[in-house]
PDB file of C-alpha atoms in Angstrom:
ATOM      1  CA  UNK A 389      -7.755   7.711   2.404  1.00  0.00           C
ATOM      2  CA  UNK A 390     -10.530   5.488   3.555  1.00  0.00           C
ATOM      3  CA  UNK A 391      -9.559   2.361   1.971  1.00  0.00           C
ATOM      4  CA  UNK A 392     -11.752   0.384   4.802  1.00  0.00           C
ATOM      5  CA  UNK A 393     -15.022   0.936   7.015  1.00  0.00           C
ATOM      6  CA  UNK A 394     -13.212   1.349  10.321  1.00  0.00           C
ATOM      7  CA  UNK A 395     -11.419  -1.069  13.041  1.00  0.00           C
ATOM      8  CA  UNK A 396     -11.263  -1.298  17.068  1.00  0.00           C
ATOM      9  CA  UNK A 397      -9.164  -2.652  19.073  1.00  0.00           C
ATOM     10  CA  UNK A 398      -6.626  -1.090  21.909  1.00  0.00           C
ATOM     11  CA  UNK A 399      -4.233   2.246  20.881  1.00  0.00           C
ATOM     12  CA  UNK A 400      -4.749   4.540  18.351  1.00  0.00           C
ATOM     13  CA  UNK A 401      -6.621   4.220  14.939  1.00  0.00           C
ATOM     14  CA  UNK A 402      -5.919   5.507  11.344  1.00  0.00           C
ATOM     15  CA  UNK A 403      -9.219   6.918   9.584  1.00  0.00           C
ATOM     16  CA  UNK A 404      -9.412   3.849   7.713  1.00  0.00           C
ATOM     17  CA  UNK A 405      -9.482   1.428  10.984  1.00  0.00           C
ATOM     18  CA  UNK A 406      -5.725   0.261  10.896  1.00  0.00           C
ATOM     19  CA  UNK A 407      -4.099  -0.163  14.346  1.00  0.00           C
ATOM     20  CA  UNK A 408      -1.145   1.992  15.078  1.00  0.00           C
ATOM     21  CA  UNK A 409       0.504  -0.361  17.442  1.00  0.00           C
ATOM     22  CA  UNK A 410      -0.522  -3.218  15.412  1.00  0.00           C
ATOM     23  CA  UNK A 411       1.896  -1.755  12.109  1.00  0.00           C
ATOM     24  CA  UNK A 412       4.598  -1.099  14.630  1.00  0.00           C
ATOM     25  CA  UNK A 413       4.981  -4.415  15.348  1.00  0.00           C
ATOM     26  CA  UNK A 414       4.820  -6.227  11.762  1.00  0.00           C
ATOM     27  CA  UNK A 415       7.837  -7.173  10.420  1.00  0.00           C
ATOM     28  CA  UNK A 416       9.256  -6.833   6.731  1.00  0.00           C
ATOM     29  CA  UNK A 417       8.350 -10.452   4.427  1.00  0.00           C
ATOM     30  CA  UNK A 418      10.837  -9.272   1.687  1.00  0.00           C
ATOM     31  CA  UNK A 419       9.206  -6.164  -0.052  1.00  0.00           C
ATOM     32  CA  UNK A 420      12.295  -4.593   0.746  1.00  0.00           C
ATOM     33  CA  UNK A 421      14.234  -7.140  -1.053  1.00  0.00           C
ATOM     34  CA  UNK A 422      11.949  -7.267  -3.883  1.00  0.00           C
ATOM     35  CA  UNK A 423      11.641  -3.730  -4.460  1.00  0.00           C
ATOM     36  CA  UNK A 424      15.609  -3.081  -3.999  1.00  0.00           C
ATOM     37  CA  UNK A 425      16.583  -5.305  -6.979  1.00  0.00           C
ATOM     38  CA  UNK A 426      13.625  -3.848  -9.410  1.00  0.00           C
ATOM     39  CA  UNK A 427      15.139   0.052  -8.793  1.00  0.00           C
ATOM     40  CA  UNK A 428      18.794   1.430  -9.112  1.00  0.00           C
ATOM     41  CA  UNK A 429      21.078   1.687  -6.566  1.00  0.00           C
ATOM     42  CA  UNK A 430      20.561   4.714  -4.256  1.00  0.00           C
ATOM     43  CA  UNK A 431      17.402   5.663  -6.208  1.00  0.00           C
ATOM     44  CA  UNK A 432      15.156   8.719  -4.707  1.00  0.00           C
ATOM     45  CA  UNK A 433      11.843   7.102  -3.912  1.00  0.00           C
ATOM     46  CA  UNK A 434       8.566   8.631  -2.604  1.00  0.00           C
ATOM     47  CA  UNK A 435       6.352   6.206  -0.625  1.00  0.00           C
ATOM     48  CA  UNK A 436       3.138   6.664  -0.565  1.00  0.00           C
ATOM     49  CA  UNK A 437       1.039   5.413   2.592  1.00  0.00           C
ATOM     50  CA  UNK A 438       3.991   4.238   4.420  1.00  0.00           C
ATOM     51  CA  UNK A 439       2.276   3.713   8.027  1.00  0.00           C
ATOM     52  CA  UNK A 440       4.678   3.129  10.336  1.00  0.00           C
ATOM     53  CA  UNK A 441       7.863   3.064   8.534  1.00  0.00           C
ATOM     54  CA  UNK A 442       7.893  -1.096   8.136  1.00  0.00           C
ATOM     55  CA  UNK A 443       9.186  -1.411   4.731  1.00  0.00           C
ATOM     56  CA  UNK A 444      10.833   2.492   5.143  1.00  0.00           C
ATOM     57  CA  UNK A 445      13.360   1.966   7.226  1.00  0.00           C
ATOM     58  CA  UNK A 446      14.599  -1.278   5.407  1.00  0.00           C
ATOM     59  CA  UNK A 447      14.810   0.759   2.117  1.00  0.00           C
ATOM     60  CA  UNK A 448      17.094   3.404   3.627  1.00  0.00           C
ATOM     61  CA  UNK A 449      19.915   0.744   5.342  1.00  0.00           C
ATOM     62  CA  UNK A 450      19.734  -0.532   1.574  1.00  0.00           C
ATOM     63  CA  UNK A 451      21.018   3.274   0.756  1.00  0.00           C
ATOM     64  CA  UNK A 452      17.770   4.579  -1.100  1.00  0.00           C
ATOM     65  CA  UNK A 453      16.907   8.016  -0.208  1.00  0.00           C
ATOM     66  CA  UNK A 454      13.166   7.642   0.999  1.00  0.00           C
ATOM     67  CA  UNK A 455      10.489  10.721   1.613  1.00  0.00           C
ATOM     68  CA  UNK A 456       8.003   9.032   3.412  1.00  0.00           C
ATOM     69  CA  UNK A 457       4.081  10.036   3.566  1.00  0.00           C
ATOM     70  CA  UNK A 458       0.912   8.507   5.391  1.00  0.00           C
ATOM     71  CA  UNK A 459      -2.541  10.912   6.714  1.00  0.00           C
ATOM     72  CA  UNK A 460      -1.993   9.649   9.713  1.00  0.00           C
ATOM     73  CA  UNK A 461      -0.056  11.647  12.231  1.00  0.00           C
ATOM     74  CA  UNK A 462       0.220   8.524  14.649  1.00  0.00           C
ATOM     75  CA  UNK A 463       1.837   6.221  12.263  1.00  0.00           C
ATOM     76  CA  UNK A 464       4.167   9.129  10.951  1.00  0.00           C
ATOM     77  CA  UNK A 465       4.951  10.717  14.133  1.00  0.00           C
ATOM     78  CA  UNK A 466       7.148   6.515  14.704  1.00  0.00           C
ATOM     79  CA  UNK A 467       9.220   7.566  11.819  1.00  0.00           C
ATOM     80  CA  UNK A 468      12.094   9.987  12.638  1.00  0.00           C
ATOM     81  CA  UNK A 469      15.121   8.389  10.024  1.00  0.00           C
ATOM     82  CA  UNK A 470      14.411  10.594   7.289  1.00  0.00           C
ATOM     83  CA  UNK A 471      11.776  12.953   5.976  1.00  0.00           C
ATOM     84  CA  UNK A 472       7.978  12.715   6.552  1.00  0.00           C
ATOM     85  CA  UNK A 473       5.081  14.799   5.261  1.00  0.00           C
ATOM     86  CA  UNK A 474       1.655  14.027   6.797  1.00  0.00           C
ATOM     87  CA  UNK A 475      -1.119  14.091   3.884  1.00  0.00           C
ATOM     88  CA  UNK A 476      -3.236  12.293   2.243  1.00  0.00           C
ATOM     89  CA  UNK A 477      -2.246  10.963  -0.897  1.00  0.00           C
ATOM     90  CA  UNK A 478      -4.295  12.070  -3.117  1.00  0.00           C
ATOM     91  CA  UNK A 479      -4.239  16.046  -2.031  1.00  0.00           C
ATOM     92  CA  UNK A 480      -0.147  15.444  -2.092  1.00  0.00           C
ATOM     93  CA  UNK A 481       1.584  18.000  -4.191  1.00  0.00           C
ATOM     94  CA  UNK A 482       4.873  18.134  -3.975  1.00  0.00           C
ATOM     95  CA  UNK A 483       7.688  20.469  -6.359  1.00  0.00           C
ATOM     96  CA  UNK A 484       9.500  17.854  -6.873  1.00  0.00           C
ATOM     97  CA  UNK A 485       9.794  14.287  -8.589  1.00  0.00           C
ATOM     98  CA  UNK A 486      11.149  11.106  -7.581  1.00  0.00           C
ATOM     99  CA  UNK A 487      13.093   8.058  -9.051  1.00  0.00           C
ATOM    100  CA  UNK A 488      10.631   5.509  -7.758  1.00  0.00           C
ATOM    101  CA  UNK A 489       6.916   6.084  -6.600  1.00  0.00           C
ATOM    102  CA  UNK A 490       6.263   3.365  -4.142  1.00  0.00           C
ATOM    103  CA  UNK A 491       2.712   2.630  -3.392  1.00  0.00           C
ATOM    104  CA  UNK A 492       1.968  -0.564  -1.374  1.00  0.00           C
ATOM    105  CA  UNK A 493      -0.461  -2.277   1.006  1.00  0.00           C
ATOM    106  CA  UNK A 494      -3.212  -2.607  -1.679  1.00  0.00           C
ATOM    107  CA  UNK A 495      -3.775   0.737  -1.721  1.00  0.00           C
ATOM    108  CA  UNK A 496      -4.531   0.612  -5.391  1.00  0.00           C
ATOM    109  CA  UNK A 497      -7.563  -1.676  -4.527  1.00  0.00           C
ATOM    110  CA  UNK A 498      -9.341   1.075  -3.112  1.00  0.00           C
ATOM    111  CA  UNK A 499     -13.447   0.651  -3.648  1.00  0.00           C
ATOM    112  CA  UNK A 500     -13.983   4.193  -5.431  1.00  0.00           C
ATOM    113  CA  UNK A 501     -13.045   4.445  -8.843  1.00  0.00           C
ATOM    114  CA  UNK A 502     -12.713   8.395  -8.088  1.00  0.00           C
ATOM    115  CA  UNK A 503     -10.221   8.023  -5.491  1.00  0.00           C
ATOM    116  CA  UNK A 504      -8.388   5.764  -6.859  1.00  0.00           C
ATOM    117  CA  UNK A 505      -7.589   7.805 -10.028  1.00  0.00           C
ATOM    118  CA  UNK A 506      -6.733  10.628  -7.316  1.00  0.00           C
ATOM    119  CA  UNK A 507      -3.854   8.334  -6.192  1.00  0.00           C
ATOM    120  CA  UNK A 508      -2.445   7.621  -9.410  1.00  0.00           C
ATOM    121  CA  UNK A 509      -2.620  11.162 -10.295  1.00  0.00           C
ATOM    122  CA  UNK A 510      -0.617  11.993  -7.230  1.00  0.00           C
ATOM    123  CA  UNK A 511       1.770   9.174  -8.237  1.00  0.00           C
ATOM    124  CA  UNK A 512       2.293  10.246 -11.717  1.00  0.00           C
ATOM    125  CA  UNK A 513       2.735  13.926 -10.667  1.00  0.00           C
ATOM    126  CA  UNK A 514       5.802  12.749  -8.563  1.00  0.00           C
ATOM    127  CA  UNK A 515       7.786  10.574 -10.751  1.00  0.00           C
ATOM    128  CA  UNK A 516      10.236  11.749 -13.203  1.00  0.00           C
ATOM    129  CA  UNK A 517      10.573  11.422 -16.536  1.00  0.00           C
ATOM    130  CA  UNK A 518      11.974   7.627 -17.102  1.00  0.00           C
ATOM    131  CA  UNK A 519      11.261   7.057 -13.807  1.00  0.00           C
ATOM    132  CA  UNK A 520       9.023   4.112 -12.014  1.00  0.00           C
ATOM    133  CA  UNK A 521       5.472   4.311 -10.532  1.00  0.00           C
ATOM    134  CA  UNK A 522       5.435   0.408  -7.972  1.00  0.00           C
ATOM    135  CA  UNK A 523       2.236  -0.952  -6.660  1.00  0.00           C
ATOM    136  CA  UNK A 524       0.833  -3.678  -4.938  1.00  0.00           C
ATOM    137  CA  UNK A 525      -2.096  -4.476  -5.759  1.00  0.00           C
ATOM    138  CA  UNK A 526      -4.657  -7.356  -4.710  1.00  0.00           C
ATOM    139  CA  UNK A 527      -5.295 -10.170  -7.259  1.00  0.00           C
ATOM    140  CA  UNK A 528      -8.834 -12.109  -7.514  1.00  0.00           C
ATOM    141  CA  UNK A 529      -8.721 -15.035  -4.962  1.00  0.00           C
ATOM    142  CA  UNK A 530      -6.233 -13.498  -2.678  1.00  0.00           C
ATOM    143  CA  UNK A 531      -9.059 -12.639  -0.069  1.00  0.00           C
ATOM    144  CA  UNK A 532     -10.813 -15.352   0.850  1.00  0.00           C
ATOM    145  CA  UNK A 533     -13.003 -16.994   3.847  1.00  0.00           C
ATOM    146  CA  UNK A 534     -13.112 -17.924   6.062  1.00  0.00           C
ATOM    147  CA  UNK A 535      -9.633 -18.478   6.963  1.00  0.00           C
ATOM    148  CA  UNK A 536      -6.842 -19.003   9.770  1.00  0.00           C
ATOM    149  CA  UNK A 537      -3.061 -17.815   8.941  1.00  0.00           C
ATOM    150  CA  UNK A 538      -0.632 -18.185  12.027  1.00  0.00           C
ATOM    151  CA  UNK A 539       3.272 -17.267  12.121  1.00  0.00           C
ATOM    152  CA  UNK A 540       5.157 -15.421  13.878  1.00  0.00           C
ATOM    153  CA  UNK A 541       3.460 -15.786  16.950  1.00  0.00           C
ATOM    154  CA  UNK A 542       0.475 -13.651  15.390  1.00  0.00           C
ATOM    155  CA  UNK A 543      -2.839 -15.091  14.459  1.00  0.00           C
ATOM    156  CA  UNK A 544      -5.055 -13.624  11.469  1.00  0.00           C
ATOM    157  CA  UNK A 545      -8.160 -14.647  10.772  1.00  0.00           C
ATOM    158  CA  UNK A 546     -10.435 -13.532   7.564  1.00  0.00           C
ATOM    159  CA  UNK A 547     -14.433 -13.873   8.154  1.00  0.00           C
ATOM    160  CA  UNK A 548     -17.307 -12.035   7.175  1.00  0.00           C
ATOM    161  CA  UNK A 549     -15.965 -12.281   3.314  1.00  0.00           C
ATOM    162  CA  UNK A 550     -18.820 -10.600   0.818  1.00  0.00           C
ATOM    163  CA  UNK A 551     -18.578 -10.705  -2.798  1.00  0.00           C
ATOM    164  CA  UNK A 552     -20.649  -7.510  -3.728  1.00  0.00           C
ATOM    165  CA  UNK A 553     -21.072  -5.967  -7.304  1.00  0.00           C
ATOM    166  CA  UNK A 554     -18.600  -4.473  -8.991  1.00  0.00           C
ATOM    167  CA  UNK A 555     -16.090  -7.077  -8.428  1.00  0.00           C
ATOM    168  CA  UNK A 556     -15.559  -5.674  -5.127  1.00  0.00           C
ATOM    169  CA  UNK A 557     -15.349  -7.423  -1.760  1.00  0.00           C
ATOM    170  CA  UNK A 558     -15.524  -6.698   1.534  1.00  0.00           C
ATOM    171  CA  UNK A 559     -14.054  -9.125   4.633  1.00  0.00           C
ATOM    172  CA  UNK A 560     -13.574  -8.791   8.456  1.00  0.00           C
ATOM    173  CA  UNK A 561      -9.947  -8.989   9.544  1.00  0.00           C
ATOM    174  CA  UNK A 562      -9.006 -10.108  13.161  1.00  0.00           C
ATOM    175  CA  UNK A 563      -5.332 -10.003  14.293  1.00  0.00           C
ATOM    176  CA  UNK A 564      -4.082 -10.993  17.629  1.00  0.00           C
ATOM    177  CA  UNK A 565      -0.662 -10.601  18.809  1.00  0.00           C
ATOM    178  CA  UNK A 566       0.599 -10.879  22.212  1.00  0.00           C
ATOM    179  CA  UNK A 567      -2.745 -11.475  23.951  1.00  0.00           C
ATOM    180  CA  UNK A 568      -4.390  -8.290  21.913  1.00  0.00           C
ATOM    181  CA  UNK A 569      -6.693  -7.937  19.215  1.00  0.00           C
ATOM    182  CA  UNK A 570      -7.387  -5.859  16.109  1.00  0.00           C
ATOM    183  CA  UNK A 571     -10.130  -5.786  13.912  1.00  0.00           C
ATOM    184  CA  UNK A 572     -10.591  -4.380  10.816  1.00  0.00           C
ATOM    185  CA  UNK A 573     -13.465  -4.082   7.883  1.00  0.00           C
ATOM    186  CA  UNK A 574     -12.430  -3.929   4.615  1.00  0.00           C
ATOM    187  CA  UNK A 575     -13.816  -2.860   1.458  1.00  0.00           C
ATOM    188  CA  UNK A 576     -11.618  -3.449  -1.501  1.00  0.00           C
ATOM    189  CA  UNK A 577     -12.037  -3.862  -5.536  1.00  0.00           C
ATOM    190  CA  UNK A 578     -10.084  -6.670  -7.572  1.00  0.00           C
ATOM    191  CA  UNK A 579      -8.864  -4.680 -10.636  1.00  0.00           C
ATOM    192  CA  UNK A 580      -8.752  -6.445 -14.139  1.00  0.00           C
ATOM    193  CA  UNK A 581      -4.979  -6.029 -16.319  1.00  0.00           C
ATOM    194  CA  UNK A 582      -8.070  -3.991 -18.466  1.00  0.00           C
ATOM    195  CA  UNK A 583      -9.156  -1.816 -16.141  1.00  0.00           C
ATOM    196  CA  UNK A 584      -5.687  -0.933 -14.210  1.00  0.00           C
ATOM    197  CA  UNK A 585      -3.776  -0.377 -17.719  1.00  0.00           C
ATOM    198  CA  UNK A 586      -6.478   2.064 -18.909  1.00  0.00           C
ATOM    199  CA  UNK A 587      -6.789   4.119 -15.057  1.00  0.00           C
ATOM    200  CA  UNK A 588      -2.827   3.977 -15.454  1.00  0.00           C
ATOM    201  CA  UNK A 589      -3.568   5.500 -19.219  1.00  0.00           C
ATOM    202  CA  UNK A 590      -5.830   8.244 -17.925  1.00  0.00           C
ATOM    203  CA  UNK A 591      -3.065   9.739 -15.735  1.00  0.00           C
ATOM    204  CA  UNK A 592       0.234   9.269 -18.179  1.00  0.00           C
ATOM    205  CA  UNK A 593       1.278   6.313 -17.490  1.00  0.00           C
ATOM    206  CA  UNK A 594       1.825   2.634 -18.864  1.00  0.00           C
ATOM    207  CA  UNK A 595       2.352  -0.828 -17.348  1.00  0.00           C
ATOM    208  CA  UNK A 596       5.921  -2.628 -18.515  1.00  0.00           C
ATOM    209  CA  UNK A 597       6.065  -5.186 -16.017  1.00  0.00           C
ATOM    210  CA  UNK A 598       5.130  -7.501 -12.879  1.00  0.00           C
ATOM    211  CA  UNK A 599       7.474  -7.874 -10.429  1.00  0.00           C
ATOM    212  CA  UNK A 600       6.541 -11.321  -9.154  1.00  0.00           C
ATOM    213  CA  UNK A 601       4.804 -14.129 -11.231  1.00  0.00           C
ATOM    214  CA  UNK A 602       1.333 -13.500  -9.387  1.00  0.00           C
ATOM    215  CA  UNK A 603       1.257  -9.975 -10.686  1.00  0.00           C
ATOM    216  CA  UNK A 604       1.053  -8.519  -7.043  1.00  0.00           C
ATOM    217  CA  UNK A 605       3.757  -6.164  -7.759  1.00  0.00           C
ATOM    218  CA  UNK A 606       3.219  -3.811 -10.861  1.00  0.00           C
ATOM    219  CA  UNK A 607       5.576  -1.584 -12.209  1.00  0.00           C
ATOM    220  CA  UNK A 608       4.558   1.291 -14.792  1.00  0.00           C
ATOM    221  CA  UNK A 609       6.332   4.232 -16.170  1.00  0.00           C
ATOM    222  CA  UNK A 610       5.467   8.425 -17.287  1.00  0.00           C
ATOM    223  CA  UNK A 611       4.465   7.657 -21.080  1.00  0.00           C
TER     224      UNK A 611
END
């Protein structure tokens, strides 16, 4: 995956510029939550890009059973609660199929058209029959700047934001926690309900629902 143009900043970095050490340290914001009361109870789920094991870990005290996958053998090697395959997603190939198909962090937004019908091939592939495929996905207006967000004793600021054809945009993001700094480019397309429902169509699957009223979180199912 090489959802952005690269990143520095101190400790290892994923292909796609993400700090290591800067994942570790994030917290959950409720995706657990959200995602726990959308699936059944003890569901099988395959997550797709899961980086450090954030939202992974969270999923599995809720009693899910969770495979876990990310390309990067940094952010996989932190995960050691359950079962990890190191790949990207869109070569993933597994024999076997899944309750839920969890794909987060934007992932869907991903600037290549090409690509991102890889990963929703990969995600269809894996979920069974009456299953669900969940993304997150970034809406238009979500990515603006310049811009200042502080909590949690972290600091993130957006700059450099270009609107480029396509509907795509790419932005600068700077993170500093604890005295250290991160920064990452980003290149990332806003999707219309158009253009996701028909990629969705191309691989077998269909859109029933959002998940939260700002359609962040969609849910789709094998057709």
């Amino acid at each position: 995956m090489r959802v952005g143009q690269g990143g520095n900043g101190p400790g290892p970095l994923t292909p796609d510029g993400s700090s290591v050490e800067l994942y570790e340290n994030t917290q959950v914001h409720g995706e657990d939550e959200l995602i726990d009361a959308a699936i059944d109870p003890g569901s099988s789920i395959l997550e797709l890009g899961c980086g450090t094991g954030r939202v992974t870990r969270t999923l599995l005290a809720l009693g899910h059973q969770v495979v876990a996958v990310d390309e990067s053998p940094d952010m996989i090697a932190r995960i050691t609660e359950t079962e990890t395959i190191c790949s990207t997603i869109g070569d993933l190939r597994l024999d076997r199929q899944f309750d839920v198909v969890l794909m987060m962090s934007y992932l869907i937004n991903v600037a290549d058209e090409a690509e991102r019908l890889c990963l929703l091939q990969t995600c269809a592939h894996h979920v069974r029959p009456g299953g669900s495929v969940i993304l997150q996905q970034q809406t238009p207006g979500m990515l603006r700047g310049p811009a200042v967000m502080v909590s949690e004793q972290r600091r993130m600021e957006i700059s450099d934001v270009e609107e480029l054809p396509g509907n795509r945009q790419a932005a600068t993001l700077t993170y500093t926690v604890a005295g250290k700094s991160w920064s990452q480019r980003i290149l990332t397309q806003n999707l219309s309900e158009e253009q996701l429902a028909a990629q969705l169509a191309e691989v077998g699957l269909q859109r029933t629902d959002y998940l939260t009223p700002d359609l962040t979180w969609v849910r789709a199912r094998p057709v």
